[in-house]
């Protein structure tokens, strides 16, 4: 791919165990490559079914020039379409989200059903057939209520990710949840640095007092006790061993799934720290209406990480999900959504500020750290640096990126 000649050269310099060459993080060409090639050929996390709860609810997922409408049909199905009218191409939906019985183009009012079929177009020739002009679909998978999209005509396999994640999150019943809070945070760092920062807790001890009050840092970057790298001190091993029996009794225990083979998901149930039953400042539930099968507060949370743009935490009373999209070489949108049971009442069963407090503080701290990372990488003094023993998940992410980038370049040749 002549246009991305330098990307191939930079990838050739990538060393196992080390961070990427500078211009793969911060260069304009890498941004164009990521948004026009690499990220279009993988599955991306967009939102949950709770973001489009009722028929006619729609939600936009946007990546560089591409805008995708995710919409709930009258049949309850969730579908995705490019946000471009089949008449002369205007953008159909402008706001970030909305609700409508049909999708009507603001330009000349061509009108589409929630299933993408063209229903009305004024003043067309007699031989015009509306059936020839439906909205252009985008591949979509609903994984236990988490919505993933892929802009490729030939999306990569997703079946194992779907089976593994569904098996563990079905019990939280996201169809019966609502979005209580959504934060859109613009981080001043390249998207890959925001992801790398998410994939380790090497930085947690000195930076995340709110998070560490309710969450141990072991499972996040260091791995679980059975696969903790030699030399890494693990303080939650005993807690996990003790709780595993209880999780088995509750029927919620599954072994750790950690980016198996060429797959792109990690799933871990981890004990909360200090007797917490939710990811909150005081460790107490944020919403008194518990999710799924829970009749009592539970002292664990289930976490899911997917490559290349999401992570999620499922507590007994709420769910918090994170989707990340690049906005420019040095800006990234981190969208965080907190979900509670649909019948939980704001001000009665939950306080939105309390619900969001831990991750809002943590996101702010991580935004600062990622910006600091970016600001140092743009200096001429940057050289790729070695990952620590506690950063193996960072390297998994980097390898996912580099492998998919190489594949994309090879296929384009
Ligand atoms: Fe949409 Fe004309 S561009 S109706
Ligand atoms: Fe962090």
Tab-separated table of C-alpha atoms and ligand atoms in Angstrom:
chain	number	residue	atom	x	y	z
A	1	UNK	CA	0.000	0.000	0.000
A	2	UNK	CA	2.132	2.828	-1.318
A	3	UNK	CA	0.112	5.421	0.556
A	4	UNK	CA	1.178	3.898	3.873
A	5	UNK	CA	4.766	3.059	2.971
A	6	UNK	CA	6.118	4.594	6.170
A	7	UNK	CA	3.767	2.530	8.321
A	8	UNK	CA	5.344	-0.670	6.982
A	9	UNK	CA	8.802	0.723	7.756
A	10	UNK	CA	7.802	1.703	11.284
A	11	UNK	CA	6.200	-1.698	11.919
A	12	UNK	CA	9.415	-3.374	10.808
A	13	UNK	CA	11.174	-1.534	13.664
A	14	UNK	CA	8.738	-2.788	16.318
A	15	UNK	CA	10.545	-4.947	18.916
A	16	UNK	CA	8.939	-7.599	21.126
A	17	UNK	CA	8.675	-6.363	24.726
A	18	UNK	CA	9.053	-2.697	23.761
A	19	UNK	CA	6.716	0.213	23.077
A	20	UNK	CA	6.090	1.221	19.457
A	21	UNK	CA	8.234	3.602	17.402
A	22	UNK	CA	7.218	7.224	17.953
A	23	UNK	CA	5.387	7.941	14.722
A	24	UNK	CA	3.143	4.910	15.104
A	25	UNK	CA	1.784	6.624	18.213
A	26	UNK	CA	1.788	10.278	17.283
A	27	UNK	CA	2.209	10.611	13.483
A	28	UNK	CA	-0.433	11.956	11.086
A	29	UNK	CA	0.114	9.014	8.733
A	30	UNK	CA	-0.512	6.509	11.525
A	31	UNK	CA	-3.742	8.310	12.408
A	32	UNK	CA	-4.892	8.118	8.764
A	33	UNK	CA	-3.855	4.452	8.605
A	34	UNK	CA	-5.591	3.567	11.869
A	35	UNK	CA	-8.882	5.260	11.026
A	36	UNK	CA	-8.990	4.413	7.301
A	37	UNK	CA	-7.556	0.906	7.340
A	38	UNK	CA	-6.714	-0.845	10.594
A	39	UNK	CA	-9.767	0.020	12.683
A	40	UNK	CA	-12.133	-0.661	9.788
A	41	UNK	CA	-11.163	-4.313	9.584
A	42	UNK	CA	-11.785	-5.220	13.253
A	43	UNK	CA	-14.840	-5.308	15.505
A	44	UNK	CA	-15.316	-2.128	17.547
A	45	UNK	CA	-17.423	-1.751	20.669
A	46	UNK	CA	-20.038	0.972	20.176
A	47	UNK	CA	-22.655	1.002	22.967
A	48	UNK	CA	-25.084	-1.224	24.867
A	49	UNK	CA	-28.686	-2.200	24.163
A	50	UNK	CA	-29.607	0.133	27.028
A	51	UNK	CA	-28.476	3.106	24.895
A	52	UNK	CA	-31.239	2.245	22.395
A	53	UNK	CA	-33.853	0.876	24.698
A	54	UNK	CA	-37.064	1.363	22.729
A	55	UNK	CA	-38.023	0.932	19.042
A	56	UNK	CA	-36.953	4.087	17.227
A	57	UNK	CA	-34.105	4.893	19.622
A	58	UNK	CA	-30.884	5.581	17.734
A	59	UNK	CA	-27.317	6.262	18.810
A	60	UNK	CA	-24.364	7.421	16.687
A	61	UNK	CA	-20.969	5.773	16.649
A	62	UNK	CA	-18.460	7.977	14.835
A	63	UNK	CA	-14.930	7.287	13.712
A	64	UNK	CA	-13.105	9.912	11.642
A	65	UNK	CA	-15.235	10.520	8.494
A	66	UNK	CA	-17.545	7.625	9.256
A	67	UNK	CA	-20.807	8.022	11.118
A	68	UNK	CA	-22.915	4.975	11.899
A	69	UNK	CA	-26.516	4.932	13.100
A	70	UNK	CA	-27.277	2.158	15.567
A	71	UNK	CA	-31.048	1.859	15.759
A	72	UNK	CA	-33.641	-0.345	17.467
A	73	UNK	CA	-36.320	-1.610	15.052
A	74	UNK	CA	-40.016	-2.193	15.714
A	75	UNK	CA	-39.166	-5.897	15.969
A	76	UNK	CA	-36.750	-5.123	18.834
A	77	UNK	CA	-33.713	-5.955	16.684
A	78	UNK	CA	-30.714	-3.649	16.741
A	79	UNK	CA	-29.239	-2.737	13.354
A	80	UNK	CA	-26.479	-0.455	12.083
A	81	UNK	CA	-26.404	1.713	8.950
A	82	UNK	CA	-24.076	4.315	7.544
A	83	UNK	CA	-25.413	7.763	8.380
A	84	UNK	CA	-25.746	8.779	4.744
A	85	UNK	CA	-28.924	9.282	2.736
A	86	UNK	CA	-29.265	7.225	-0.453
A	87	UNK	CA	-30.540	10.282	-2.362
A	88	UNK	CA	-27.615	12.689	-2.488
A	89	UNK	CA	-25.786	11.473	0.554
A	90	UNK	CA	-26.682	13.911	3.340
A	91	UNK	CA	-26.230	12.945	6.961
A	92	UNK	CA	-29.566	11.702	8.301
A	93	UNK	CA	-29.039	11.979	12.041
A	94	UNK	CA	-27.116	14.912	13.458
A	95	UNK	CA	-27.471	14.658	17.231
A	96	UNK	CA	-25.524	12.035	19.175
A	97	UNK	CA	-28.735	10.152	19.968
A	98	UNK	CA	-32.474	10.448	19.515
A	99	UNK	CA	-35.789	8.705	19.024
A	100	UNK	CA	-37.991	8.739	15.926
A	101	UNK	CA	-40.662	6.515	14.365
A	102	UNK	CA	-38.756	6.738	11.047
A	103	UNK	CA	-35.445	8.175	9.890
A	104	UNK	CA	-36.126	11.225	7.737
A	105	UNK	CA	-33.388	13.032	5.836
A	106	UNK	CA	-33.424	16.767	6.689
A	107	UNK	CA	-32.382	17.695	3.113
A	108	UNK	CA	-35.277	16.509	0.850
A	109	UNK	CA	-37.162	14.332	3.350
A	110	UNK	CA	-36.463	10.893	1.940
A	111	UNK	CA	-37.768	8.687	4.732
A	112	UNK	CA	-36.495	5.315	5.902
A	113	UNK	CA	-37.940	2.632	8.145
A	114	UNK	CA	-36.070	1.614	11.285
A	115	UNK	CA	-34.981	-1.482	9.336
A	116	UNK	CA	-33.288	0.738	6.720
A	117	UNK	CA	-35.877	0.334	3.932
A	118	UNK	CA	-36.662	3.454	1.927
A	119	UNK	CA	-40.337	4.251	2.544
A	120	UNK	CA	-40.870	7.594	0.853
A	121	UNK	CA	-39.143	9.697	-1.826
A	122	UNK	CA	-41.029	12.519	-3.534
A	123	UNK	CA	-41.018	13.343	-7.248
A	124	UNK	CA	-38.976	10.447	-8.577
A	125	UNK	CA	-39.333	8.996	-12.118
A	126	UNK	CA	-41.919	6.280	-12.753
A	127	UNK	CA	-39.337	3.528	-12.979
A	128	UNK	CA	-37.786	4.463	-9.604
A	129	UNK	CA	-37.983	1.505	-7.236
A	130	UNK	CA	-37.616	2.342	-3.546
A	131	UNK	CA	-36.442	-1.204	-2.883
A	132	UNK	CA	-33.193	-0.374	-4.688
A	133	UNK	CA	-32.213	2.329	-2.206
A	134	UNK	CA	-32.127	1.050	1.377
A	135	UNK	CA	-29.650	2.514	3.868
A	136	UNK	CA	-26.221	0.909	3.607
A	137	UNK	CA	-25.889	-1.667	6.393
A	138	UNK	CA	-22.899	-2.065	8.692
A	139	UNK	CA	-22.091	-5.444	10.329
A	140	UNK	CA	-23.355	-5.552	13.909
A	141	UNK	CA	-23.239	-8.134	16.683
A	142	UNK	CA	-25.200	-7.944	19.901
A	143	UNK	CA	-23.114	-9.803	22.471
A	144	UNK	CA	-25.257	-10.207	25.553
A	145	UNK	CA	-26.328	-6.566	25.210
A	146	UNK	CA	-22.917	-5.144	24.212
A	147	UNK	CA	-23.081	-3.835	20.641
A	148	UNK	CA	-20.083	-4.308	18.366
A	149	UNK	CA	-19.840	-3.039	14.782
A	150	UNK	CA	-17.417	-3.730	11.954
A	151	UNK	CA	-17.020	-1.583	8.851
A	152	UNK	CA	-15.388	-4.342	6.796
A	153	UNK	CA	-17.388	-6.221	4.148
A	154	UNK	CA	-15.648	-9.317	5.440
A	155	UNK	CA	-15.554	-8.972	9.249
A	156	UNK	CA	-13.150	-11.164	11.228
A	157	UNK	CA	-14.548	-14.086	13.282
A	158	UNK	CA	-16.481	-13.137	16.402
A	159	UNK	CA	-18.159	-16.428	17.388
A	160	UNK	CA	-15.859	-17.358	20.258
A	161	UNK	CA	-15.888	-13.833	21.709
A	162	UNK	CA	-19.661	-13.878	21.517
A	163	UNK	CA	-20.024	-17.276	23.176
A	164	UNK	CA	-17.546	-16.543	25.978
A	165	UNK	CA	-18.874	-13.095	26.848
A	166	UNK	CA	-22.548	-14.018	26.578
A	167	UNK	CA	-22.050	-16.973	28.896
A	168	UNK	CA	-20.869	-14.645	31.644
A	169	UNK	CA	-22.925	-11.485	31.209
A	170	UNK	CA	-26.343	-12.875	30.250
A	171	UNK	CA	-27.277	-12.957	33.938
A	172	UNK	CA	-26.918	-9.175	34.237
A	173	UNK	CA	-29.722	-8.777	31.652
A	174	UNK	CA	-28.683	-5.528	29.975
A	175	UNK	CA	-32.056	-5.369	28.166
A	176	UNK	CA	-33.540	-4.573	31.580
A	177	UNK	CA	-31.031	-1.805	32.311
A	178	UNK	CA	-31.012	1.903	31.487
A	179	UNK	CA	-28.207	4.397	31.019
A	180	UNK	CA	-28.115	6.517	34.173
A	181	UNK	CA	-25.004	8.562	33.358
A	182	UNK	CA	-22.866	9.032	30.258
A	183	UNK	CA	-19.569	10.956	30.302
A	184	UNK	CA	-17.798	11.895	27.064
A	185	UNK	CA	-14.219	12.764	27.974
A	186	UNK	CA	-11.730	14.020	25.401
A	187	UNK	CA	-8.258	12.852	26.319
A	188	UNK	CA	-5.230	14.656	24.911
A	189	UNK	CA	-3.367	11.580	23.826
A	190	UNK	CA	-3.295	9.160	20.920
A	191	UNK	CA	-5.889	6.405	21.212
A	192	UNK	CA	-3.247	3.669	21.455
A	193	UNK	CA	-1.724	5.363	24.500
A	194	UNK	CA	-5.143	5.584	26.143
A	195	UNK	CA	-5.560	1.858	25.492
A	196	UNK	CA	-2.084	1.004	26.779
A	197	UNK	CA	-2.784	2.962	29.940
A	198	UNK	CA	-5.982	0.977	30.453
A	199	UNK	CA	-4.167	-2.343	30.107
A	200	UNK	CA	-1.939	-2.036	33.170
A	201	UNK	CA	-2.147	-1.228	36.834
A	202	UNK	CA	1.605	-0.584	37.168
A	203	UNK	CA	0.537	3.053	37.559
A	204	UNK	CA	-2.382	2.434	39.933
A	205	UNK	CA	-0.753	2.579	43.365
A	206	UNK	CA	0.425	6.162	42.953
A	207	UNK	CA	-2.452	7.521	40.929
A	208	UNK	CA	-5.834	5.963	41.718
A	209	UNK	CA	-6.815	6.331	45.403
A	210	UNK	CA	-10.558	6.186	44.641
A	211	UNK	CA	-10.247	3.079	42.477
A	212	UNK	CA	-7.992	1.198	44.853
A	213	UNK	CA	-10.356	1.790	47.742
A	214	UNK	CA	-12.751	-0.708	46.142
A	215	UNK	CA	-10.677	-2.658	43.645
A	216	UNK	CA	-7.514	-4.738	44.018
A	217	UNK	CA	-4.977	-3.968	41.319
A	218	UNK	CA	-3.764	-7.507	40.691
A	219	UNK	CA	-6.122	-8.861	38.083
A	220	UNK	CA	-6.008	-5.760	35.976
A	221	UNK	CA	-2.526	-5.651	34.651
A	222	UNK	CA	-0.607	-8.287	36.473
A	223	UNK	CA	-2.791	-11.276	35.703
A	224	UNK	CA	-4.520	-13.570	38.144
A	225	UNK	CA	-2.532	-15.549	40.728
A	226	UNK	CA	-2.247	-18.653	38.556
A	227	UNK	CA	-0.422	-16.755	35.854
A	228	UNK	CA	1.189	-13.862	37.664
A	229	UNK	CA	4.642	-13.251	36.282
A	230	UNK	CA	7.518	-14.311	38.535
A	231	UNK	CA	8.681	-11.480	40.741
A	232	UNK	CA	5.317	-9.766	40.924
A	233	UNK	CA	3.841	-9.563	44.390
A	234	UNK	CA	0.208	-10.522	44.385
A	235	UNK	CA	-1.952	-9.666	47.343
A	236	UNK	CA	-5.321	-10.883	46.135
A	237	UNK	CA	-4.438	-14.550	45.587
A	238	UNK	CA	-5.865	-15.610	48.917
A	239	UNK	CA	-8.976	-13.527	48.514
A	240	UNK	CA	-9.660	-15.056	45.109
A	241	UNK	CA	-9.110	-18.610	46.363
A	242	UNK	CA	-11.505	-18.011	49.242
A	243	UNK	CA	-14.174	-16.463	47.070
A	244	UNK	CA	-13.983	-18.949	44.234
A	245	UNK	CA	-15.876	-21.540	46.282
A	246	UNK	CA	-18.610	-19.038	47.011
A	247	UNK	CA	-18.842	-18.045	43.331
A	248	UNK	CA	-19.161	-21.725	42.423
A	249	UNK	CA	-22.002	-22.074	44.907
A	250	UNK	CA	-23.717	-19.087	43.297
A	251	UNK	CA	-23.130	-20.610	39.854
A	252	UNK	CA	-21.263	-17.539	38.638
A	253	UNK	CA	-17.751	-18.956	38.529
A	254	UNK	CA	-15.863	-19.281	35.222
A	255	UNK	CA	-12.161	-19.722	34.661
A	256	UNK	CA	-10.183	-16.724	33.487
A	257	UNK	CA	-10.317	-16.203	29.728
A	258	UNK	CA	-7.290	-14.244	28.603
A	259	UNK	CA	-6.989	-13.343	24.921
A	260	UNK	CA	-6.975	-17.026	23.869
A	261	UNK	CA	-5.186	-17.822	20.573
A	262	UNK	CA	-5.826	-15.039	18.131
A	263	UNK	CA	-8.979	-13.944	19.920
A	264	UNK	CA	-9.475	-10.471	21.298
A	265	UNK	CA	-11.231	-10.762	24.661
A	266	UNK	CA	-10.332	-11.172	28.314
A	267	UNK	CA	-12.876	-11.995	31.025
A	268	UNK	CA	-12.177	-12.162	34.765
A	269	UNK	CA	-14.306	-12.219	37.877
A	270	UNK	CA	-12.323	-10.522	40.620
A	271	UNK	CA	-12.945	-9.896	44.292
A	272	UNK	CA	-13.559	-6.294	45.246
A	273	UNK	CA	-11.161	-4.870	47.841
A	274	UNK	CA	-11.775	-3.922	51.471
A	275	UNK	CA	-15.150	-5.643	51.689
A	276	UNK	CA	-16.654	-3.473	48.920
A	277	UNK	CA	-19.765	-4.724	47.116
A	278	UNK	CA	-19.624	-2.186	44.289
A	279	UNK	CA	-17.148	0.096	42.540
A	280	UNK	CA	-18.080	3.118	44.652
A	281	UNK	CA	-16.231	5.509	46.957
A	282	UNK	CA	-17.644	3.937	50.112
A	283	UNK	CA	-17.766	0.388	48.730
A	284	UNK	CA	-21.530	0.203	49.203
A	285	UNK	CA	-24.031	-0.351	46.398
A	286	UNK	CA	-24.668	2.729	44.255
A	287	UNK	CA	-28.132	1.500	43.303
A	288	UNK	CA	-30.406	-0.316	45.714
A	289	UNK	CA	-32.058	-2.228	42.842
A	290	UNK	CA	-29.711	-5.157	42.263
A	291	UNK	CA	-29.124	-6.643	38.820
A	292	UNK	CA	-30.013	-10.054	37.428
A	293	UNK	CA	-29.975	-12.881	39.921
A	294	UNK	CA	-28.478	-10.968	42.848
A	295	UNK	CA	-30.666	-10.834	45.907
A	296	UNK	CA	-27.816	-9.689	48.141
A	297	UNK	CA	-24.842	-7.431	47.429
A	298	UNK	CA	-21.939	-9.473	46.075
A	299	UNK	CA	-18.264	-8.903	46.845
A	300	UNK	CA	-16.982	-9.474	43.319
A	301	UNK	CA	-17.212	-7.764	39.951
A	302	UNK	CA	-16.896	-9.210	36.475
A	303	UNK	CA	-14.579	-7.423	34.066
A	304	UNK	CA	-14.304	-7.711	30.303
A	305	UNK	CA	-11.644	-6.207	28.099
A	306	UNK	CA	-11.766	-6.324	24.291
A	307	UNK	CA	-9.220	-5.316	21.680
A	308	UNK	CA	-8.926	-2.706	20.426
A	309	UNK	CA	-11.310	-0.231	22.075
A	310	UNK	CA	-13.284	-1.281	25.146
A	311	UNK	CA	-13.507	-2.434	28.737
A	312	UNK	CA	-16.478	-3.097	31.047
A	313	UNK	CA	-17.160	-3.788	34.709
A	314	UNK	CA	-20.264	-5.602	35.963
A	315	UNK	CA	-21.112	-5.085	39.650
A	316	UNK	CA	-24.129	-6.533	41.450
A	317	UNK	CA	-25.923	-3.163	41.257
A	318	UNK	CA	-24.576	-1.414	38.157
A	319	UNK	CA	-22.544	-1.825	34.996
A	320	UNK	CA	-19.928	0.602	33.703
A	321	UNK	CA	-18.766	0.394	30.091
A	322	UNK	CA	-16.059	2.295	28.215
A	323	UNK	CA	-15.693	2.811	24.471
A	324	UNK	CA	-12.811	4.609	22.944
A	325	UNK	CA	-12.485	6.267	19.530
A	326	UNK	CA	-9.668	8.334	18.041
A	327	UNK	CA	-10.532	11.954	17.156
A	328	UNK	CA	-7.133	13.092	15.840
A	329	UNK	CA	-3.506	11.960	16.246
A	330	UNK	CA	-3.466	13.478	19.740
A	331	UNK	CA	-7.099	13.400	20.900
A	332	UNK	CA	-9.279	10.467	21.903
A	333	UNK	CA	-12.903	10.232	22.931
A	334	UNK	CA	-13.452	8.076	25.992
A	335	UNK	CA	-17.168	7.440	26.412
A	336	UNK	CA	-18.137	6.025	29.804
A	337	UNK	CA	-21.685	4.864	30.514
A	338	UNK	CA	-23.098	3.772	33.852
A	339	UNK	CA	-26.124	1.455	33.682
A	340	UNK	CA	-28.587	0.630	36.439
A	341	UNK	CA	-31.732	-1.485	36.520
A	342	UNK	CA	-34.487	0.092	34.432
A	343	UNK	CA	-36.825	0.449	37.404
A	344	UNK	CA	-34.241	2.184	39.615
A	345	UNK	CA	-35.337	5.725	40.316
A	346	UNK	CA	-32.868	8.597	40.294
A	347	UNK	CA	-32.705	10.329	43.680
A	348	UNK	CA	-34.479	7.401	45.331
A	349	UNK	CA	-32.548	4.251	44.430
A	350	UNK	CA	-29.368	5.885	43.184
A	351	UNK	CA	-27.510	9.191	43.117
A	352	UNK	CA	-25.872	9.707	39.684
A	353	UNK	CA	-22.885	11.567	41.155
A	354	UNK	CA	-22.189	8.749	43.590
A	355	UNK	CA	-22.704	6.103	40.901
A	356	UNK	CA	-20.120	7.731	38.620
A	357	UNK	CA	-17.659	8.980	41.250
A	358	UNK	CA	-14.980	6.259	41.197
A	359	UNK	CA	-14.546	5.972	37.445
A	360	UNK	CA	-15.045	9.695	36.829
A	361	UNK	CA	-12.099	10.370	39.150
A	362	UNK	CA	-10.113	7.487	37.671
A	363	UNK	CA	-10.785	8.609	34.080
A	364	UNK	CA	-9.548	12.096	34.965
A	365	UNK	CA	-6.353	10.670	36.448
A	366	UNK	CA	-5.844	8.351	33.469
A	367	UNK	CA	-6.492	11.223	31.041
A	368	UNK	CA	-3.733	13.204	32.744
A	369	UNK	CA	-1.311	10.245	32.595
A	370	UNK	CA	-2.052	9.472	28.936
A	371	UNK	CA	-1.541	13.132	27.987
A	372	UNK	CA	1.761	13.099	29.864
A	373	UNK	CA	2.773	9.976	27.967
A	374	UNK	CA	1.888	11.553	24.616
A	375	UNK	CA	3.705	14.799	25.469
A	376	UNK	CA	6.914	12.894	26.224
A	377	UNK	CA	6.715	10.683	23.144
A	378	UNK	CA	6.610	13.680	20.781
A	379	UNK	CA	10.014	14.865	22.038
A	380	UNK	CA	13.077	13.941	20.023
A	381	UNK	CA	14.404	12.074	23.035
A	382	UNK	CA	11.806	9.295	22.855
A	383	UNK	CA	13.053	5.772	22.195
A	384	UNK	CA	10.826	2.678	22.495
A	385	UNK	CA	10.976	1.530	26.120
A	386	UNK	CA	10.696	-1.926	27.744
A	387	UNK	CA	7.445	-3.142	29.274
A	388	UNK	CA	7.595	-4.289	32.905
A	389	UNK	CA	6.478	-7.695	34.165
A	390	UNK	CA	3.219	-6.029	35.150
A	391	UNK	CA	2.472	-4.838	31.646
A	392	UNK	CA	1.879	-8.024	29.711
A	393	UNK	CA	-1.649	-6.933	28.789
A	394	UNK	CA	-0.195	-3.739	27.334
A	395	UNK	CA	1.992	-5.852	25.107
A	396	UNK	CA	-1.007	-7.989	24.111
A	397	UNK	CA	-2.695	-4.799	22.964
A	398	UNK	CA	0.391	-3.594	21.128
A	399	UNK	CA	0.727	-6.967	19.400
A	400	UNK	CA	-2.940	-6.945	18.410
A	401	UNK	CA	-2.416	-3.534	16.848
A	402	UNK	CA	0.827	-4.428	15.077
A	403	UNK	CA	-0.448	-7.818	13.818
A	404	UNK	CA	-3.623	-6.324	12.403
A	405	UNK	CA	-1.699	-3.430	10.881
A	406	UNK	CA	0.695	-5.849	9.158
A	407	UNK	CA	-2.181	-7.994	7.896
A	408	UNK	CA	-3.971	-4.948	6.518
A	409	UNK	CA	-0.851	-3.818	4.671
A	410	UNK	CA	-0.202	-7.320	3.287
A	411	UNK	CA	-3.781	-7.720	2.053
A	412	UNK	CA	-3.712	-4.352	0.352
A	413	UNK	CA	-0.612	-5.181	-1.683
B	1	LIG	FE1	-31.367	12.992	1.688
B	1	LIG	FE2	-31.833	14.434	-0.456
B	1	LIG	S1	-29.939	13.956	0.432
B	1	LIG	S2	-33.277	13.474	0.822
B	2	LIG	FE1	-5.443	3.992	35.383
